PDB file of C-alpha atoms in Angstrom:
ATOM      1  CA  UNK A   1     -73.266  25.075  87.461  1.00 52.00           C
ATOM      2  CA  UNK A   2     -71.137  24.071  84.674  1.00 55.00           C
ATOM      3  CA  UNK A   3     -73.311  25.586  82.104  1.00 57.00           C
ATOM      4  CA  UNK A   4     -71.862  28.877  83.982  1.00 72.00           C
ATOM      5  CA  UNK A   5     -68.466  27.914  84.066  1.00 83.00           C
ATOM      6  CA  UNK A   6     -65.725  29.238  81.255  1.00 90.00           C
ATOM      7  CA  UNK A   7     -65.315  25.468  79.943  1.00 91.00           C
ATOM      8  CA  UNK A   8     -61.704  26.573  77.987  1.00 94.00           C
ATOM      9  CA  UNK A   9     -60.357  27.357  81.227  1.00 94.00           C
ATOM     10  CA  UNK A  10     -61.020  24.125  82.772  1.00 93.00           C
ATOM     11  CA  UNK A  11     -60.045  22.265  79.106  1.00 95.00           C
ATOM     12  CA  UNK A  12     -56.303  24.237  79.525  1.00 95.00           C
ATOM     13  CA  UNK A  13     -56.314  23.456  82.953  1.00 93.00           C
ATOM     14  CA  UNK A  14     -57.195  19.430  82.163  1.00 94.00           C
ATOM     15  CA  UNK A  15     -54.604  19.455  79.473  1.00 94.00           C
ATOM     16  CA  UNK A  16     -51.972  20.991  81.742  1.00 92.00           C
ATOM     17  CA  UNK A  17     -52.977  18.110  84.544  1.00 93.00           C
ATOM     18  CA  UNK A  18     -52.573  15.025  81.863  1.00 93.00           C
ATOM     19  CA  UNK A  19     -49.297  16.326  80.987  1.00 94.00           C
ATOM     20  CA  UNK A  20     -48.097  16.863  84.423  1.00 93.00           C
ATOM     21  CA  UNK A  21     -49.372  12.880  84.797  1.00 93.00           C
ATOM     22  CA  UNK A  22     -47.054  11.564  81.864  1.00 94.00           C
ATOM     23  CA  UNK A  23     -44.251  13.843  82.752  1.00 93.00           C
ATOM     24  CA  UNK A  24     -44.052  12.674  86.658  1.00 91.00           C
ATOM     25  CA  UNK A  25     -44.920   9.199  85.536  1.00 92.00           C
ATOM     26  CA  UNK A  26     -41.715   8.950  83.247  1.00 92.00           C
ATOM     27  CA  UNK A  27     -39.734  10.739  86.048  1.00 90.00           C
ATOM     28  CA  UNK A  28     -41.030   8.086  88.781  1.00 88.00           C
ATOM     29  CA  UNK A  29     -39.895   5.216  85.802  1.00 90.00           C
ATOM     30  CA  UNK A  30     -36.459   6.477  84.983  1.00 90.00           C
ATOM     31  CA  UNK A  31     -35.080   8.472  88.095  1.00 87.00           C
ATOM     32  CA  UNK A  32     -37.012   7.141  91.677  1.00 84.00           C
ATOM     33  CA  UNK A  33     -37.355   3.386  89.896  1.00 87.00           C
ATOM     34  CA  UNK A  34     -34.031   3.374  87.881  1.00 85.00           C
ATOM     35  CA  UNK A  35     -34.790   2.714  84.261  1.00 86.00           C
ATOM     36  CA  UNK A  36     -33.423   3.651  81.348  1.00 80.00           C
ATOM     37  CA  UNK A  37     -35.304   6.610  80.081  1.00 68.00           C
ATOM     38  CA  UNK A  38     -34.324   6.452  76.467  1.00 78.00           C
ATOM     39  CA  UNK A  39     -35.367  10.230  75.359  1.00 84.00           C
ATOM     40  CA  UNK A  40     -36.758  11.026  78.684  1.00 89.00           C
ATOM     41  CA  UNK A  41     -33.903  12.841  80.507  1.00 89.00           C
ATOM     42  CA  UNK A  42     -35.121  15.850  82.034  1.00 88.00           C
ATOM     43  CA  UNK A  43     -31.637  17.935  81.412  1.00 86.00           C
ATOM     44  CA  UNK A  44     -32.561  18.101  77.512  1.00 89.00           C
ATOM     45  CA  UNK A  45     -33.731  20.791  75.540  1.00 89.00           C
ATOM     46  CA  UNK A  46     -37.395  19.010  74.488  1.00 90.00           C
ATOM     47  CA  UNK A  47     -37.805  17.509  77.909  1.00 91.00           C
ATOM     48  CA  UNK A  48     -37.242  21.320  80.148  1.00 90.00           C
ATOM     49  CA  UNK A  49     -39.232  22.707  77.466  1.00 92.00           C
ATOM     50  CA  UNK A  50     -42.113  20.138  78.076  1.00 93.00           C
ATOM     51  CA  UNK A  51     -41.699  20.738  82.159  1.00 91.00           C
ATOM     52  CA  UNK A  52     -41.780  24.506  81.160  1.00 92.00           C
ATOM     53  CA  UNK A  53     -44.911  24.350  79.523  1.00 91.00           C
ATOM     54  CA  UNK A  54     -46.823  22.464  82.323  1.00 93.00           C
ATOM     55  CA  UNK A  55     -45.493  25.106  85.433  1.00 92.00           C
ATOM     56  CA  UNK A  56     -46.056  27.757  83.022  1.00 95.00           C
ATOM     57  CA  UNK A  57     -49.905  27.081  81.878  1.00 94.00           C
ATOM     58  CA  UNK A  58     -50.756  26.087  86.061  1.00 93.00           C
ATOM     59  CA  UNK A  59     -49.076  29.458  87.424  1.00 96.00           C
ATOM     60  CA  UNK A  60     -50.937  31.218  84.511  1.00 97.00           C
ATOM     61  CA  UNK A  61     -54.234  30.075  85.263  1.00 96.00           C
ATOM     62  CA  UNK A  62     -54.096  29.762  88.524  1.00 96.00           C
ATOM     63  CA  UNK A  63     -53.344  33.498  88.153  1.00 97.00           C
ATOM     64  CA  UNK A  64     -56.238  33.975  86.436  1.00 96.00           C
ATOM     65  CA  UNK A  65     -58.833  31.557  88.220  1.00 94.00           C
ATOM     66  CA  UNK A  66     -58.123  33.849  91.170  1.00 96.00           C
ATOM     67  CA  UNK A  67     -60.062  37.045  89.894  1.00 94.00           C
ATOM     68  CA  UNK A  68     -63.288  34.207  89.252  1.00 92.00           C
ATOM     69  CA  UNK A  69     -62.970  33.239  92.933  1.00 91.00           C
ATOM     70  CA  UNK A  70     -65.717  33.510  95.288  1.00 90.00           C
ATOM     71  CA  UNK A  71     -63.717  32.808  98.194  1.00 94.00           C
ATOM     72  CA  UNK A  72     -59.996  33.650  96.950  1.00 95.00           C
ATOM     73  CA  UNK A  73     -58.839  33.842 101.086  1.00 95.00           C
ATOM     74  CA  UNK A  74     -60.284  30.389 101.742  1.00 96.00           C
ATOM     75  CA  UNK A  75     -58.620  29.041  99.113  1.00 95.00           C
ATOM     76  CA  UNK A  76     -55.306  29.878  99.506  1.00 96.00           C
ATOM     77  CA  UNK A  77     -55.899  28.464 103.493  1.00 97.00           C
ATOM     78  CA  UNK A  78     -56.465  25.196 102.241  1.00 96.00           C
ATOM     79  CA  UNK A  79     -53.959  24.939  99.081  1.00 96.00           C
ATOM     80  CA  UNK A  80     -51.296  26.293 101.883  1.00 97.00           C
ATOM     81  CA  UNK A  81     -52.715  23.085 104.189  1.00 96.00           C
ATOM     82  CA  UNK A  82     -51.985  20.546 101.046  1.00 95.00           C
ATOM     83  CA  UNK A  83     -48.521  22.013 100.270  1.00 96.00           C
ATOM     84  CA  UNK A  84     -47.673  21.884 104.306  1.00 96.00           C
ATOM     85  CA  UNK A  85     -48.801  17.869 103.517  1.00 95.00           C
ATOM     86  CA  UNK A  86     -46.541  17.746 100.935  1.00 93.00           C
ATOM     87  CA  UNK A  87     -43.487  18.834 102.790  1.00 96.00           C
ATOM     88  CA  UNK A  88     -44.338  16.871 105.819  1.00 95.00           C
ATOM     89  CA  UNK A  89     -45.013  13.266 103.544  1.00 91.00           C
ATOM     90  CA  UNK A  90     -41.795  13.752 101.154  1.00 91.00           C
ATOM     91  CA  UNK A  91     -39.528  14.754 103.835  1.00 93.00           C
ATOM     92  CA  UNK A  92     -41.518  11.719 106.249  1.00 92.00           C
ATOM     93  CA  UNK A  93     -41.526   8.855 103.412  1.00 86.00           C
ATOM     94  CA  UNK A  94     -39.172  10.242 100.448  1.00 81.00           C
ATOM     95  CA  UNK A  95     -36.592  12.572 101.738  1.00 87.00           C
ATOM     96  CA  UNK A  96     -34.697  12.377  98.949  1.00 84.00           C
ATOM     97  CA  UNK A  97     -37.173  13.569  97.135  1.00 82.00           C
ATOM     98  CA  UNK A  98     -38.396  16.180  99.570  1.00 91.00           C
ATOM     99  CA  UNK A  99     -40.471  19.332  98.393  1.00 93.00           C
ATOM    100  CA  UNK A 100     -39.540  22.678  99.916  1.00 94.00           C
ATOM    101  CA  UNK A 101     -41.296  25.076  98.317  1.00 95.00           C
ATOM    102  CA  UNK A 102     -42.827  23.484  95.235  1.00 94.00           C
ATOM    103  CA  UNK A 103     -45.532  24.884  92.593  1.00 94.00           C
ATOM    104  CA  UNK A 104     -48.644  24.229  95.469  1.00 95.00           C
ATOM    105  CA  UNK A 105     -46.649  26.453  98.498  1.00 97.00           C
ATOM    106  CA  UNK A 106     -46.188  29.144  95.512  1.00 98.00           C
ATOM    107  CA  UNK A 107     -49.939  28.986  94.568  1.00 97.00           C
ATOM    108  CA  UNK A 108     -50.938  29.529  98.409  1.00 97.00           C
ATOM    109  CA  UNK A 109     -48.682  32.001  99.080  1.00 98.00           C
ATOM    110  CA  UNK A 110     -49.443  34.045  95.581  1.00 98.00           C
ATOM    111  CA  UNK A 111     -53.067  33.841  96.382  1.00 98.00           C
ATOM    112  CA  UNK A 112     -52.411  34.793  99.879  1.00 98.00           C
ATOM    113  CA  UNK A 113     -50.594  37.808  98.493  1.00 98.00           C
ATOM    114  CA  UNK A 114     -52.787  38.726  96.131  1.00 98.00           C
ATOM    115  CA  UNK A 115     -55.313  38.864  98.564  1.00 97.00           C
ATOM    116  CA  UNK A 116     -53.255  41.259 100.956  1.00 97.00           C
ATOM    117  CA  UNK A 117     -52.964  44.143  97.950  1.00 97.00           C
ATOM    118  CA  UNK A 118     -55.524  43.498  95.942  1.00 95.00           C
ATOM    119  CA  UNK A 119     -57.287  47.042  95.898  1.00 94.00           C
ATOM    120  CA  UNK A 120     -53.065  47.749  94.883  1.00 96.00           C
ATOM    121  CA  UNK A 121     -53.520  45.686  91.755  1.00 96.00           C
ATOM    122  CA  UNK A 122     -57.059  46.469  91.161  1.00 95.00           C
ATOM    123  CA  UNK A 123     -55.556  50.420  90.448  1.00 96.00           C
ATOM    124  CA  UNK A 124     -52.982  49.161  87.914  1.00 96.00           C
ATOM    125  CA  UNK A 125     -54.736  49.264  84.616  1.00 97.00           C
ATOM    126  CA  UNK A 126     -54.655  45.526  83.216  1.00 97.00           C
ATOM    127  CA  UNK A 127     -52.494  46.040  80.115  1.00 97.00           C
ATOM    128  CA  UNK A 128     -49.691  48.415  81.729  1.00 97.00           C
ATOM    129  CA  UNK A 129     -49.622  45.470  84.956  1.00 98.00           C
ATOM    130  CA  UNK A 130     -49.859  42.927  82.183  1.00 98.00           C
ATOM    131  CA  UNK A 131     -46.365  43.950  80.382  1.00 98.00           C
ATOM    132  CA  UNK A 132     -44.576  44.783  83.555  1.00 98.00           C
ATOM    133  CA  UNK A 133     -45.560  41.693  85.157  1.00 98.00           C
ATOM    134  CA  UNK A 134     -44.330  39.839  81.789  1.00 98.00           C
ATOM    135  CA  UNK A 135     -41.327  42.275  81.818  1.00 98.00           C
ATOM    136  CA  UNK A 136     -40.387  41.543  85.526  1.00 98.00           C
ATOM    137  CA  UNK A 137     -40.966  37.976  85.082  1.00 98.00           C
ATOM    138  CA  UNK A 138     -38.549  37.357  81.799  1.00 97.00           C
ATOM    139  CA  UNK A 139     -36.073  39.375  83.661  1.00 97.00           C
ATOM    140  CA  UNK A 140     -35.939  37.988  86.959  1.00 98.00           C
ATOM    141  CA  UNK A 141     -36.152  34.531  85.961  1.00 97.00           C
ATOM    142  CA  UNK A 142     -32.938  33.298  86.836  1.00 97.00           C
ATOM    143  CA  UNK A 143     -32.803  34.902  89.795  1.00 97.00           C
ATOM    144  CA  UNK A 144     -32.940  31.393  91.991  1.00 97.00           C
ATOM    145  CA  UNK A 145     -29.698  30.689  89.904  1.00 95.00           C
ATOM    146  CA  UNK A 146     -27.503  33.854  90.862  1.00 96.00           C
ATOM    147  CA  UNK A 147     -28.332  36.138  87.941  1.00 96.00           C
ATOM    148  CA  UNK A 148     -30.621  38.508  85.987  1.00 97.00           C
ATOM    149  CA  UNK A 149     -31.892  36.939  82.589  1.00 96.00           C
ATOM    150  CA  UNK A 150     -34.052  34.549  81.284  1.00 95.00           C
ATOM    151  CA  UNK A 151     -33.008  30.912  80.489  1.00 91.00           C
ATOM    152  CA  UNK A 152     -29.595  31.125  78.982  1.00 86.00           C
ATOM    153  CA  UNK A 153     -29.343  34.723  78.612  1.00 92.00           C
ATOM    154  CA  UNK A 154     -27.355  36.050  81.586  1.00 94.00           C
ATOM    155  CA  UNK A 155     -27.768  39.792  81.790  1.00 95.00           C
ATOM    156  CA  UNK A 156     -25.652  40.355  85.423  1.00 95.00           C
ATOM    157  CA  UNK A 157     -24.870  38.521  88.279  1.00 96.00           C
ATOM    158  CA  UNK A 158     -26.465  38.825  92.003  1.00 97.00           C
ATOM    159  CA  UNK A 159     -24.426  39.575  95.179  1.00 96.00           C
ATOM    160  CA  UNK A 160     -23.601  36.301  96.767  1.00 95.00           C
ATOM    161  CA  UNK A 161     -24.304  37.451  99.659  1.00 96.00           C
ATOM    162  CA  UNK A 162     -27.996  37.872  99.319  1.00 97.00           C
ATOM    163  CA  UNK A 163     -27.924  34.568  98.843  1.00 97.00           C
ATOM    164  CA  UNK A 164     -26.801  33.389 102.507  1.00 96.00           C
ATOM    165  CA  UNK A 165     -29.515  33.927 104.428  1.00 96.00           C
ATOM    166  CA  UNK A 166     -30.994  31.116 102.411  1.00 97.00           C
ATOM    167  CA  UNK A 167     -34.475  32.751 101.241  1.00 97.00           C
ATOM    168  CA  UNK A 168     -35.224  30.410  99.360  1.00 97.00           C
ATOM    169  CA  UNK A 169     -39.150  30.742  99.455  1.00 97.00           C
ATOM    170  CA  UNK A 170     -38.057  34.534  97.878  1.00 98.00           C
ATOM    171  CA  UNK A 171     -35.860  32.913  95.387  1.00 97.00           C
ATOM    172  CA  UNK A 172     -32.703  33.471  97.292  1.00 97.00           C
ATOM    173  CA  UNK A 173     -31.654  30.223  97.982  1.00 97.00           C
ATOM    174  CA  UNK A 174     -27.963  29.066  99.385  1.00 96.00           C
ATOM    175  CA  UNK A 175     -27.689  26.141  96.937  1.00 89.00           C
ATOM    176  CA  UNK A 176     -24.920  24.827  98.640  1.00 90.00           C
ATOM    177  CA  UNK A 177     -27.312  23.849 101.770  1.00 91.00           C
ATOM    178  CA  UNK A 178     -30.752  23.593 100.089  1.00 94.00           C
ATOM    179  CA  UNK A 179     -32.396  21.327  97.435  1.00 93.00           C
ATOM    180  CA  UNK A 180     -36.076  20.761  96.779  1.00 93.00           C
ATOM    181  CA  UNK A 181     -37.639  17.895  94.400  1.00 89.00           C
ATOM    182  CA  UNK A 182     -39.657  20.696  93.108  1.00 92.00           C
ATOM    183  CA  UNK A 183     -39.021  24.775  93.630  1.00 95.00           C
ATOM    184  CA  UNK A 184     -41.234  27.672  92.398  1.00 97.00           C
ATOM    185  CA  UNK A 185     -39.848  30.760  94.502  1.00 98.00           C
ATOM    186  CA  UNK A 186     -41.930  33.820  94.825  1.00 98.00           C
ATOM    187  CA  UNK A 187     -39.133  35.412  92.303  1.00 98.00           C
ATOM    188  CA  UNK A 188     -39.735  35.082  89.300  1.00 98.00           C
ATOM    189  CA  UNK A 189     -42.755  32.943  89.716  1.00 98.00           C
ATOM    190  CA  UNK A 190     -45.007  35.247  91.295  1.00 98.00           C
ATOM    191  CA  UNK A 191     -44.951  38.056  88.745  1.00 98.00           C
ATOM    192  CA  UNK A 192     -46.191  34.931  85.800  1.00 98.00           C
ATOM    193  CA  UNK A 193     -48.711  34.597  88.602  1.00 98.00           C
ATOM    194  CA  UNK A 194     -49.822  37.813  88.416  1.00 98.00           C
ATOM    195  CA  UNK A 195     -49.952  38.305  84.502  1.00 98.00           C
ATOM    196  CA  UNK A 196     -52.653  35.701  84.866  1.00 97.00           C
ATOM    197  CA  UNK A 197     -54.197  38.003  87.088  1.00 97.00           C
ATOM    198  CA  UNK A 198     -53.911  40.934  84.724  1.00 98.00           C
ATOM    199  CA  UNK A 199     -54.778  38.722  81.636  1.00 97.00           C
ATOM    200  CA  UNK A 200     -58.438  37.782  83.200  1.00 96.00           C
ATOM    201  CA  UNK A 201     -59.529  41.722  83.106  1.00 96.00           C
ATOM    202  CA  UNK A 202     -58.779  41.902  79.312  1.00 96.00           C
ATOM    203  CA  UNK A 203     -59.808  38.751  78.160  1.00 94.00           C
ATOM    204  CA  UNK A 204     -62.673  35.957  79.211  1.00 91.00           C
ATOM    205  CA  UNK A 205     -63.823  33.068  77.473  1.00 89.00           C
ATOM    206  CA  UNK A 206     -67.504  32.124  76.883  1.00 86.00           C
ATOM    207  CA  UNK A 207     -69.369  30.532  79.520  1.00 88.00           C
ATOM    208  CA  UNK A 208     -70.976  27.097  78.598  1.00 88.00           C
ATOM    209  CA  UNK A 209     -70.229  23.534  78.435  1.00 88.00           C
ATOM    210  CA  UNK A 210     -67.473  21.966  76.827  1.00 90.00           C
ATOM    211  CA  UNK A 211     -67.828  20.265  73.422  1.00 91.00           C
ATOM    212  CA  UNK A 212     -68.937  16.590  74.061  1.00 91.00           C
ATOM    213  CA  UNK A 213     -64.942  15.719  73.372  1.00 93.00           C
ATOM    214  CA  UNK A 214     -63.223  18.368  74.973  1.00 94.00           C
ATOM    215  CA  UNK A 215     -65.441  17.051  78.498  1.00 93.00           C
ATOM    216  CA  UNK A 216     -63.332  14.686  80.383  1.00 93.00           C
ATOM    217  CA  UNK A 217     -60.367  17.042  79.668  1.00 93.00           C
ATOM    218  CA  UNK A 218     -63.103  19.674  81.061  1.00 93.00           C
ATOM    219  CA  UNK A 219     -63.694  17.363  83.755  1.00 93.00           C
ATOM    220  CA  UNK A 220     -60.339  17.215  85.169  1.00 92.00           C
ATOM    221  CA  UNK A 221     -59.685  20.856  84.670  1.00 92.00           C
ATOM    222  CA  UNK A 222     -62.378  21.195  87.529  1.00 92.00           C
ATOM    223  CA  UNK A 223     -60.784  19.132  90.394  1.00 91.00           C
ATOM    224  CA  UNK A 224     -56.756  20.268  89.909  1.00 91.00           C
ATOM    225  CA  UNK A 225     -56.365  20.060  93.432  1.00 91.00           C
ATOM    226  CA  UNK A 226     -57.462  17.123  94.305  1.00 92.00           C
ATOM    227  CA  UNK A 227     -55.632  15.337  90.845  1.00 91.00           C
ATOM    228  CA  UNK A 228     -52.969  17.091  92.392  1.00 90.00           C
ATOM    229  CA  UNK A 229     -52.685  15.919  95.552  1.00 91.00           C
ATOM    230  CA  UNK A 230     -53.400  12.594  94.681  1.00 90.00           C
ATOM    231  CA  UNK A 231     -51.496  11.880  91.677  1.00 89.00           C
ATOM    232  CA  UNK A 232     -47.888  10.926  92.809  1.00 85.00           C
ATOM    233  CA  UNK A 233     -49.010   8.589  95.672  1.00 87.00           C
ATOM    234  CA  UNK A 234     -51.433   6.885  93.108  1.00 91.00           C
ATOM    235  CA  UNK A 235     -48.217   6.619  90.311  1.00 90.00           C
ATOM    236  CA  UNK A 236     -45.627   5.995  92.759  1.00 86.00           C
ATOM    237  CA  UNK A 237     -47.496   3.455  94.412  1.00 89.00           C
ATOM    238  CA  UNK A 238     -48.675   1.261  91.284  1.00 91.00           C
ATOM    239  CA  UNK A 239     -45.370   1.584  90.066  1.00 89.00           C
ATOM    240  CA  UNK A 240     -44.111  -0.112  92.991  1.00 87.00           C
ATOM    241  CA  UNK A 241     -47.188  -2.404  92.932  1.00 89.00           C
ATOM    242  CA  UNK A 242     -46.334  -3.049  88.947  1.00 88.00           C
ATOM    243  CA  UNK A 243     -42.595  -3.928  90.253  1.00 84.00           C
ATOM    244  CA  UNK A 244     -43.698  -5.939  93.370  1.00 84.00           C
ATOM    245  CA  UNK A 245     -45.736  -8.580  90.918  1.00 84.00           C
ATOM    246  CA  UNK A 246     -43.536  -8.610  87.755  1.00 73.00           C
TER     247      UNK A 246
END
């Protein structure tokens, strides 16, 4: 089977997962642990452009990994059962680090979506969806903060008031009541999502194996979920371990 698969997918995919490791390991050290973080500090430049990079490359390709999908319904079922986990254990164990609607509820409910109009986005030819998708996503990117515009670039303000209702799994959210450790709205996050989507009927890779030193990242590519869902217990907890004995 993985003489079938596209091996760069799973490489980018690995590479985005041993990033995400060393990026929520340094957080756990500095902000959950209290230690100085020296040039980790996740309000500077280099740092938000690091955390960029990760969300971006997993929305991307988990964009495009959904057109390869045997069973894209399934799938989305059981992500949405691991982000419902999520909620339940951060809010249970770690409320002050709860998770709302983080990057896994986004992937369920994008895949659920997609799923729902896909013979809609099957119509839109793949480079016309791929540039308004990109379009719609660099303007509406600031959307969870109360304006059009993308990073510092503040085209317009929103209404408050479409803010109160606190839809914040739209990217509405009433920031004066809500807070989550980690938050990937629907807006803007969904249209990245679907340039993936787009992407995968103008371009694939080759199908093959990895080069021999390109595998392990290859390796890892193939289980994101489960790397996923286990990572944070596994750092938090030898953390705490590594504190407990020293």
């Amino acid at each position: 089977m993985t003489a079938k698969r596209l091996w760069l997918l799973d490489v980018l995919r690995g590479a985005a997962l041993v990033n995400m490791l060393a990026y929520h390991a340094l957080y756990d050290w500095v902000y959950v642990f209290g230690h100085t973080g020296g040039w980790y500090d996740i309000w500077s430049p280099g740092c938000h452009l690091w955390q960029q990079y990760i969300c971006w490359s997993f929305i991307l390709l988990s964009g495009y990994s959904f057109t390869l999908a045997r069973r894209p319904l399934k799938n989305g079922l059981l992500v949405a059962g691991c982000a419902a986990i999520l909620t339940v254990v951060t809010v249970g164990f770690l409320p002050e680090e709860s998770i709302w609607f983080g990057v896994l509820h986004l992937n369920a409910a994008a895949v659920l979506l997609s799923c729902l109009v896909a013979p809609l986005l099957q119509r839109c030819p793949a480079g016309w969806g791929l540039a308004v998708c990109a379009l719609l996503f660099l303007l509406t990117n600031q959307v969870p903060e109360g304006y059009l515009g993308f990073e510092g670039v503040r085209l317009c303000p929103l209404p408050t008031a479409w803010y109160r209702p606190n839809l914040f799994w739209l990217g509405l959210p009433d920031l004066t009541r809500f807070s989550s450790a980690d938050y990937f709205p629907l807006i803007p996050w969904l249209f990245l999502f679907w340039c993936g989507l787009f992407l995968a009927r103008l371009w694939r890779p080759r199908q093959g194996l990895a080069p021999r030193g390109l595998r392990p990242l290859a390796f890892v590519g193939r289980h994101t979920l489960l790397v996923y869902m286990l990572h944070q217990p596994v750092l938090y907890g030898g953390l705490w371990l590594w504190h407990a004995v020293c």
